[in-house]
PDB file of C-alpha atoms in Angstrom:
ATOM      1  CA  MET A1162     -24.799 -12.549  13.499  1.00 65.00           C
ATOM      2  CA  SER A1163     -21.407 -13.243  11.916  1.00 77.00           C
ATOM      3  CA  MET A1164     -19.008 -10.592  10.633  1.00 85.00           C
ATOM      4  CA  ASP A1165     -18.489  -9.982   6.908  1.00 90.00           C
ATOM      5  CA  PHE A1166     -14.804  -9.597   6.061  1.00 90.00           C
ATOM      6  CA  SER A1167     -15.627  -8.718   2.436  1.00 91.00           C
ATOM      7  CA  LYS A1168     -17.270  -5.518   3.724  1.00 92.00           C
ATOM      8  CA  VAL A1169     -14.085  -4.748   5.634  1.00 93.00           C
ATOM      9  CA  LEU A1170     -11.973  -5.020   2.484  1.00 90.00           C
ATOM     10  CA  LYS A1171     -14.427  -2.904   0.474  1.00 92.00           C
ATOM     11  CA  ALA A1172     -14.782  -0.213   3.167  1.00 93.00           C
ATOM     12  CA  PRO A1173     -12.588   2.460   1.479  1.00 92.00           C
ATOM     13  CA  LEU A1174     -14.650   2.090  -1.735  1.00 90.00           C
ATOM     14  CA  ALA A1175     -18.079   1.930  -0.098  1.00 82.00           C
ATOM     15  CA  SER A1176     -19.653   5.095  -1.499  1.00 83.00           C
ATOM     16  CA  GLU A1177     -19.840   7.372  -4.490  1.00 84.00           C
ATOM     17  CA  GLY A1178     -16.947   9.788  -4.612  1.00 88.00           C
ATOM     18  CA  TRP A1179     -14.734   7.405  -2.664  1.00 92.00           C
ATOM     19  CA  PHE A1180     -11.621   8.437  -4.606  1.00 92.00           C
ATOM     20  CA  LEU A1181     -12.021  12.114  -3.705  1.00 93.00           C
ATOM     21  CA  LYS A1182     -12.622  11.178  -0.070  1.00 94.00           C
ATOM     22  CA  LEU A1183      -9.466   9.058  -0.172  1.00 93.00           C
ATOM     23  CA  ILE A1184      -7.460  12.001  -1.502  1.00 94.00           C
ATOM     24  CA  ILE A1185      -8.896  14.434   1.063  1.00 94.00           C
ATOM     25  CA  GLY A1186      -8.466  11.997   3.939  1.00 94.00           C
ATOM     26  CA  GLY A1187      -4.922  11.052   2.942  1.00 93.00           C
ATOM     27  CA  ILE A1188      -3.805  14.678   2.659  1.00 95.00           C
ATOM     28  CA  LEU A1189      -5.423  15.780   5.944  1.00 95.00           C
ATOM     29  CA  PHE A1190      -3.961  12.695   7.624  1.00 92.00           C
ATOM     30  CA  CYS A1191      -0.452  14.132   7.074  1.00 90.00           C
ATOM     31  CA  ILE A1192      -1.054  17.550   8.639  1.00 93.00           C
ATOM     32  CA  PRO A1193      -0.548  17.829  12.427  1.00 93.00           C
ATOM     33  CA  ILE A1194      -3.524  19.234  14.362  1.00 95.00           C
ATOM     34  CA  VAL A1195      -5.548  19.431  11.142  1.00 95.00           C
ATOM     35  CA  ASN A1196      -5.595  15.635  11.141  1.00 95.00           C
ATOM     36  CA  PHE A1197      -7.953  15.822  14.132  1.00 97.00           C
ATOM     37  CA  ILE A1198     -10.597  16.273  11.422  1.00 97.00           C
ATOM     38  CA  VAL A1199      -9.712  12.838  10.049  1.00 97.00           C
ATOM     39  CA  PHE A1200      -9.823  11.270  13.509  1.00 97.00           C
ATOM     40  CA  GLY A1201     -13.299  12.745  13.963  1.00 97.00           C
ATOM     41  CA  TYR A1202     -14.229  11.417  10.525  1.00 97.00           C
ATOM     42  CA  PHE A1203     -13.131   7.915  11.490  1.00 97.00           C
ATOM     43  CA  VAL A1204     -15.280   8.082  14.632  1.00 97.00           C
ATOM     44  CA  LYS A1205     -18.251   9.272  12.570  1.00 96.00           C
ATOM     45  CA  TYR A1206     -17.730   6.402  10.122  1.00 96.00           C
ATOM     46  CA  LEU A1207     -17.457   3.920  12.973  1.00 97.00           C
ATOM     47  CA  LYS A1208     -20.702   5.223  14.418  1.00 95.00           C
ATOM     48  CA  ASN A1209     -22.362   4.833  11.008  1.00 94.00           C
ATOM     49  CA  VAL A1210     -21.274   1.194  10.750  1.00 95.00           C
ATOM     50  CA  VAL A1211     -22.552   0.487  14.261  1.00 94.00           C
ATOM     51  CA  ASP A1212     -25.893   1.941  13.148  1.00 92.00           C
ATOM     52  CA  GLY A1213     -25.935  -0.303  10.075  1.00 89.00           C
ATOM     53  CA  LYS A1214     -24.747   2.238   7.465  1.00 88.00           C
ATOM     54  CA  ASP A1215     -21.612   1.110   5.613  1.00 84.00           C
ATOM     55  CA  SER A1216     -21.257   4.046   3.215  1.00 86.00           C
ATOM     56  CA  LEU A1217     -18.530   6.607   3.846  1.00 92.00           C
ATOM     57  CA  PRO A1218     -19.762   9.897   5.338  1.00 91.00           C
ATOM     58  CA  GLU A1219     -19.055  13.229   3.682  1.00 90.00           C
ATOM     59  CA  PHE A1220     -16.301  15.544   4.851  1.00 91.00           C
ATOM     60  CA  SER A1221     -18.925  18.029   6.044  1.00 87.00           C
ATOM     61  CA  ASP A1222     -19.274  20.002   9.289  1.00 89.00           C
ATOM     62  CA  ILE A1223     -15.492  20.183   9.586  1.00 94.00           C
ATOM     63  CA  GLY A1224     -15.699  22.009  12.932  1.00 95.00           C
ATOM     64  CA  LYS A1225     -17.651  19.179  14.543  1.00 96.00           C
ATOM     65  CA  LEU A1226     -15.284  16.577  13.107  1.00 97.00           C
ATOM     66  CA  PHE A1227     -12.329  18.526  14.527  1.00 97.00           C
ATOM     67  CA  VAL A1228     -13.900  18.718  18.003  1.00 97.00           C
ATOM     68  CA  THR A1229     -14.699  14.999  17.938  1.00 97.00           C
ATOM     69  CA  GLY A1230     -11.129  14.267  16.885  1.00 97.00           C
ATOM     70  CA  LEU A1231      -9.774  16.481  19.659  1.00 98.00           C
ATOM     71  CA  LYS A1232     -11.896  14.694  22.280  1.00 97.00           C
ATOM     72  CA  PHE A1233     -10.731  11.391  20.828  1.00 97.00           C
ATOM     73  CA  ILE A1234      -7.073  12.399  21.243  1.00 97.00           C
ATOM     74  CA  ILE A1235      -7.572  13.646  24.814  1.00 97.00           C
ATOM     75  CA  GLY A1236      -9.389  10.430  25.731  1.00 96.00           C
ATOM     76  CA  GLY A1237      -6.628   8.420  24.082  1.00 95.00           C
ATOM     77  CA  ILE A1238      -4.014  10.184  26.186  1.00 95.00           C
ATOM     78  CA  LEU A1239      -5.965   9.348  29.356  1.00 95.00           C
ATOM     79  CA  LEU A1240      -6.094   5.725  28.247  1.00 93.00           C
ATOM     80  CA  PHE A1241      -2.369   5.704  27.409  1.00 91.00           C
ATOM     81  CA  ILE A1242      -1.206   6.865  30.853  1.00 90.00           C
ATOM     82  CA  PRO A1243      -1.781   3.490  32.625  1.00 84.00           C
ATOM     83  CA  LEU A1244       0.207   1.712  29.882  1.00 81.00           C
ATOM     84  CA  ILE A1245       3.175   4.031  30.395  1.00 84.00           C
ATOM     85  CA  ILE A1246       3.043   3.423  34.145  1.00 86.00           C
ATOM     86  CA  LEU A1247       2.897  -0.364  33.685  1.00 80.00           C
ATOM     87  CA  VAL A1248       5.775  -0.342  31.183  1.00 76.00           C
ATOM     88  CA  LEU A1249       7.905   1.704  33.591  1.00 81.00           C
ATOM     89  CA  ILE A1250       7.073  -0.612  36.501  1.00 82.00           C
ATOM     90  CA  PHE A1251       7.875  -3.826  34.621  1.00 75.00           C
ATOM     91  CA  SER A1252      10.988  -2.299  33.067  1.00 74.00           C
ATOM     92  CA  PHE A1253      12.210  -1.469  36.577  1.00 76.00           C
ATOM     93  CA  LEU A1254      11.260  -4.844  38.080  1.00 75.00           C
ATOM     94  CA  PHE A1255      12.931  -6.817  35.295  1.00 73.00           C
ATOM     95  CA  SER A1256      15.767  -4.408  34.531  1.00 73.00           C
ATOM     96  CA  LYS A1257      18.282  -7.223  34.967  1.00 76.00           C
ATOM     97  CA  ASN A1258      16.521  -9.446  32.417  1.00 76.00           C
ATOM     98  CA  ALA A1259      16.193  -7.439  29.203  1.00 75.00           C
ATOM     99  CA  MET A1260      14.583 -10.248  27.180  1.00 82.00           C
ATOM    100  CA  LEU A1261      11.874 -10.873  29.757  1.00 80.00           C
ATOM    101  CA  SER A1262      11.245  -7.147  30.102  1.00 75.00           C
ATOM    102  CA  MET A1263      10.880  -6.792  26.321  1.00 80.00           C
ATOM    103  CA  ALA A1264       8.521  -9.776  26.154  1.00 82.00           C
ATOM    104  CA  ILE A1265       6.287  -8.429  28.926  1.00 80.00           C
ATOM    105  CA  ASN A1266       6.226  -4.956  27.367  1.00 78.00           C
ATOM    106  CA  ALA A1267       5.306  -6.473  23.993  1.00 81.00           C
ATOM    107  CA  LEU A1268       2.402  -8.359  25.588  1.00 85.00           C
ATOM    108  CA  LEU A1269       1.292  -5.159  27.317  1.00 83.00           C
ATOM    109  CA  GLU A1270       1.313  -3.312  23.987  1.00 84.00           C
ATOM    110  CA  ILE A1271      -0.772  -6.037  22.314  1.00 87.00           C
ATOM    111  CA  ALA A1272      -3.252  -5.978  25.197  1.00 88.00           C
ATOM    112  CA  TYR A1273      -3.347  -2.177  25.028  1.00 89.00           C
ATOM    113  CA  THR A1274      -4.053  -2.260  21.271  1.00 90.00           C
ATOM    114  CA  LEU A1275      -7.047  -4.566  21.771  1.00 91.00           C
ATOM    115  CA  LEU A1276      -8.255  -2.556  24.756  1.00 92.00           C
ATOM    116  CA  SER A1277      -7.928   0.753  22.908  1.00 93.00           C
ATOM    117  CA  LEU A1278     -10.070  -0.548  20.031  1.00 95.00           C
ATOM    118  CA  LEU A1279     -12.749  -1.560  22.510  1.00 95.00           C
ATOM    119  CA  MET A1280     -12.597   1.871  24.134  1.00 96.00           C
ATOM    120  CA  ILE A1281     -12.789   3.616  20.741  1.00 97.00           C
ATOM    121  CA  ALA A1282     -15.972   1.661  20.022  1.00 96.00           C
ATOM    122  CA  ASN A1283     -17.327   2.770  23.382  1.00 96.00           C
ATOM    123  CA  PHE A1284     -16.332   6.391  22.647  1.00 97.00           C
ATOM    124  CA  SER A1285     -18.157   6.340  19.309  1.00 96.00           C
ATOM    125  CA  ILE A1286     -21.476   5.726  21.073  1.00 95.00           C
ATOM    126  CA  ASP A1287     -21.639   9.163  22.728  1.00 94.00           C
ATOM    127  CA  GLU A1288     -18.341  10.880  21.802  1.00 95.00           C
ATOM    128  CA  LYS A1289     -17.567  11.815  25.416  1.00 96.00           C
ATOM    129  CA  ILE A1290     -13.924  11.993  26.512  1.00 96.00           C
ATOM    130  CA  LEU A1291     -14.436   9.887  29.633  1.00 95.00           C
ATOM    131  CA  SER A1292     -16.011   7.125  27.536  1.00 96.00           C
ATOM    132  CA  MET A1293     -12.434   6.308  26.485  1.00 96.00           C
ATOM    133  CA  VAL A1294     -11.793   5.181  30.065  1.00 94.00           C
ATOM    134  CA  ASP A1295     -15.260   3.871  30.967  1.00 94.00           C
ATOM    135  CA  PHE A1296     -14.145   0.252  31.173  1.00 93.00           C
ATOM    136  CA  GLN A1297     -17.287  -1.078  32.848  1.00 94.00           C
ATOM    137  CA  ARG A1298     -19.501   0.075  30.003  1.00 95.00           C
ATOM    138  CA  ALA A1299     -17.032  -0.862  27.279  1.00 94.00           C
ATOM    139  CA  PHE A1300     -16.649  -4.440  28.501  1.00 94.00           C
ATOM    140  CA  LEU A1301     -20.377  -4.938  27.975  1.00 95.00           C
ATOM    141  CA  LEU A1302     -19.514  -5.013  24.263  1.00 95.00           C
ATOM    142  CA  LEU A1303     -17.520  -8.187  24.931  1.00 94.00           C
ATOM    143  CA  LYS A1304     -20.179  -9.881  27.030  1.00 92.00           C
ATOM    144  CA  GLU A1305     -21.742 -12.829  25.192  1.00 91.00           C
ATOM    145  CA  ASN A1306     -20.213 -11.582  21.927  1.00 92.00           C
ATOM    146  CA  SER A1307     -19.482 -14.662  19.829  1.00 91.00           C
ATOM    147  CA  ASN A1308     -17.444 -12.702  17.272  1.00 92.00           C
ATOM    148  CA  ILE A1309     -14.372 -12.145  19.457  1.00 92.00           C
ATOM    149  CA  GLY A1310     -12.347 -14.871  17.718  1.00 92.00           C
ATOM    150  CA  SER A1311     -13.272 -13.668  14.229  1.00 91.00           C
ATOM    151  CA  PHE A1312     -12.519 -10.086  15.191  1.00 93.00           C
ATOM    152  CA  ILE A1313      -8.994 -10.921  16.361  1.00 93.00           C
ATOM    153  CA  LEU A1314      -8.345 -13.100  13.287  1.00 92.00           C
ATOM    154  CA  TYR A1315      -9.509 -10.388  10.874  1.00 92.00           C
ATOM    155  CA  LEU A1316      -7.603  -7.765  12.862  1.00 92.00           C
ATOM    156  CA  VAL A1317      -4.354  -9.691  12.445  1.00 92.00           C
ATOM    157  CA  ALA A1318      -5.093 -10.073   8.722  1.00 90.00           C
ATOM    158  CA  ILE A1319      -5.559  -6.297   8.352  1.00 90.00           C
ATOM    159  CA  TYR A1320      -2.309  -5.530  10.180  1.00 88.00           C
ATOM    160  CA  VAL A1321      -0.339  -8.058   8.134  1.00 89.00           C
ATOM    161  CA  VAL A1322      -1.709  -6.728   4.840  1.00 85.00           C
ATOM    162  CA  SER A1323      -1.081  -3.110   5.890  1.00 86.00           C
ATOM    163  CA  ILE A1324       2.528  -3.879   6.876  1.00 86.00           C
ATOM    164  CA  ILE A1325       3.182  -5.653   3.567  1.00 86.00           C
ATOM    165  CA  ILE A1326       1.668  -2.809   1.526  1.00 84.00           C
ATOM    166  CA  THR A1327       3.528  -0.143   3.524  1.00 81.00           C
ATOM    167  CA  VAL A1328       6.869  -1.931   3.066  1.00 83.00           C
ATOM    168  CA  ILE A1329       6.219  -2.239  -0.681  1.00 83.00           C
ATOM    169  CA  CYS A1330       5.323   1.464  -0.889  1.00 80.00           C
ATOM    170  CA  ALA A1331       8.413   2.473   1.065  1.00 75.00           C
ATOM    171  CA  VAL A1332      10.724   1.027  -1.607  1.00 78.00           C
ATOM    172  CA  THR A1333      10.232   3.949  -4.005  1.00 77.00           C
ATOM    173  CA  MET A1334       9.722   7.701  -3.661  1.00 73.00           C
ATOM    174  CA  VAL A1335       6.327   7.441  -5.392  1.00 69.00           C
ATOM    175  CA  GLY A1336       5.394   4.676  -2.975  1.00 74.00           C
ATOM    176  CA  LEU A1337       6.325   6.834   0.016  1.00 80.00           C
ATOM    177  CA  ILE A1338       3.893   9.492  -1.208  1.00 85.00           C
ATOM    178  CA  LEU A1339       1.149   6.869  -1.234  1.00 86.00           C
ATOM    179  CA  VAL A1340       1.751   5.736   2.376  1.00 87.00           C
ATOM    180  CA  PRO A1341      -0.643   8.276   4.026  1.00 89.00           C
ATOM    181  CA  PHE A1342      -3.413   7.254   1.629  1.00 92.00           C
ATOM    182  CA  VAL A1343      -2.762   3.576   2.361  1.00 90.00           C
ATOM    183  CA  MET A1344      -2.861   4.278   6.107  1.00 91.00           C
ATOM    184  CA  TYR A1345      -6.138   6.175   5.671  1.00 94.00           C
ATOM    185  CA  ALA A1346      -7.694   3.304   3.693  1.00 94.00           C
ATOM    186  CA  VAL A1347      -6.454   0.672   6.162  1.00 93.00           C
ATOM    187  CA  THR A1348      -7.876   2.655   9.087  1.00 95.00           C
ATOM    188  CA  LEU A1349     -11.269   2.727   7.354  1.00 95.00           C
ATOM    189  CA  MET A1350     -11.082  -1.073   7.051  1.00 95.00           C
ATOM    190  CA  LEU A1351     -10.118  -1.358  10.709  1.00 95.00           C
ATOM    191  CA  TYR A1352     -13.017   0.827  11.809  1.00 96.00           C
ATOM    192  CA  ASN A1353     -15.450  -1.102   9.616  1.00 96.00           C
ATOM    193  CA  LEU A1354     -14.294  -4.275  11.352  1.00 95.00           C
ATOM    194  CA  LEU A1355     -14.655  -2.631  14.754  1.00 96.00           C
ATOM    195  CA  GLY A1356     -18.067  -1.276  13.787  1.00 96.00           C
ATOM    196  CA  GLN A1357     -19.318  -4.705  12.755  1.00 95.00           C
ATOM    197  CA  PHE A1358     -18.053  -6.209  16.000  1.00 96.00           C
ATOM    198  CA  THR A1359     -19.823  -3.501  18.004  1.00 96.00           C
ATOM    199  CA  GLN A1360     -23.000  -3.732  15.959  1.00 95.00           C
ATOM    200  CA  ASN A1361     -23.230  -7.466  16.688  1.00 93.00           C
ATOM    201  CA  ALA A1362     -22.625  -7.097  20.435  1.00 94.00           C
ATOM    202  CA  PRO A1363     -25.632  -8.595  22.289  1.00 94.00           C
ATOM    203  CA  LYS A1364     -25.353  -5.899  24.968  1.00 95.00           C
ATOM    204  CA  LEU A1365     -25.149  -2.951  22.548  1.00 95.00           C
ATOM    205  CA  ALA A1366     -28.607  -1.657  23.476  1.00 94.00           C
ATOM    206  CA  GLU A1367     -27.586  -1.749  27.149  1.00 94.00           C
ATOM    207  CA  VAL A1368     -24.403   0.195  26.318  1.00 94.00           C
ATOM    208  CA  LYS A1369     -26.387   2.836  24.427  1.00 93.00           C
ATOM    209  CA  THR A1370     -28.838   3.156  27.307  1.00 92.00           C
ATOM    210  CA  ALA A1371     -25.982   3.645  29.768  1.00 91.00           C
ATOM    211  CA  ALA A1372     -24.398   6.214  27.437  1.00 90.00           C
ATOM    212  CA  SER A1373     -27.584   8.255  27.269  1.00 84.00           C
ATOM    213  CA  VAL A1374     -27.751   8.742  31.052  1.00 79.00           C
TER     214      VAL A1374
END
């Protein structure tokens, strides 16, 4: 099954009351610690898309959303540690060649971004911290998945559009106020894309079975 980029673009508007959800999400997104609720919300939305439901969930059961967001952050930190180690190693090895060191670090960051998205998809299946570093199970989502090329292409498109919109918003004071809401909407699009990719993974049932053990 192919991915539908029109659904990605419509993701922030994909339910009744979308404007209120945008306001709530954008405001919570700006508040440290409290924004764990939004991270949990994103995971819940991702899980919905994987299960074939594109509509935005409600901001209900705030406590559960917060806990999910907290687990997401802890898992993300665990995943981030190897990247830091690799960056330090390559920076040391190529300390005499700054350009090469910067190029390698940039490639590592791109690889980490793609890997982290895969791990987030894996985390959404069972919402367990260690699922963020369960590489064996996560890579099953890539196996025989014919949508890898489309996913990367659409991902680049989302990042380019988000950068352009953010730069435009940053020109004025009013625009700066809108940035958190833009980031919230863009993240919903990103997670819709990731959800579609996961939903179409031929080995998804195998991943879910492994997650239930």
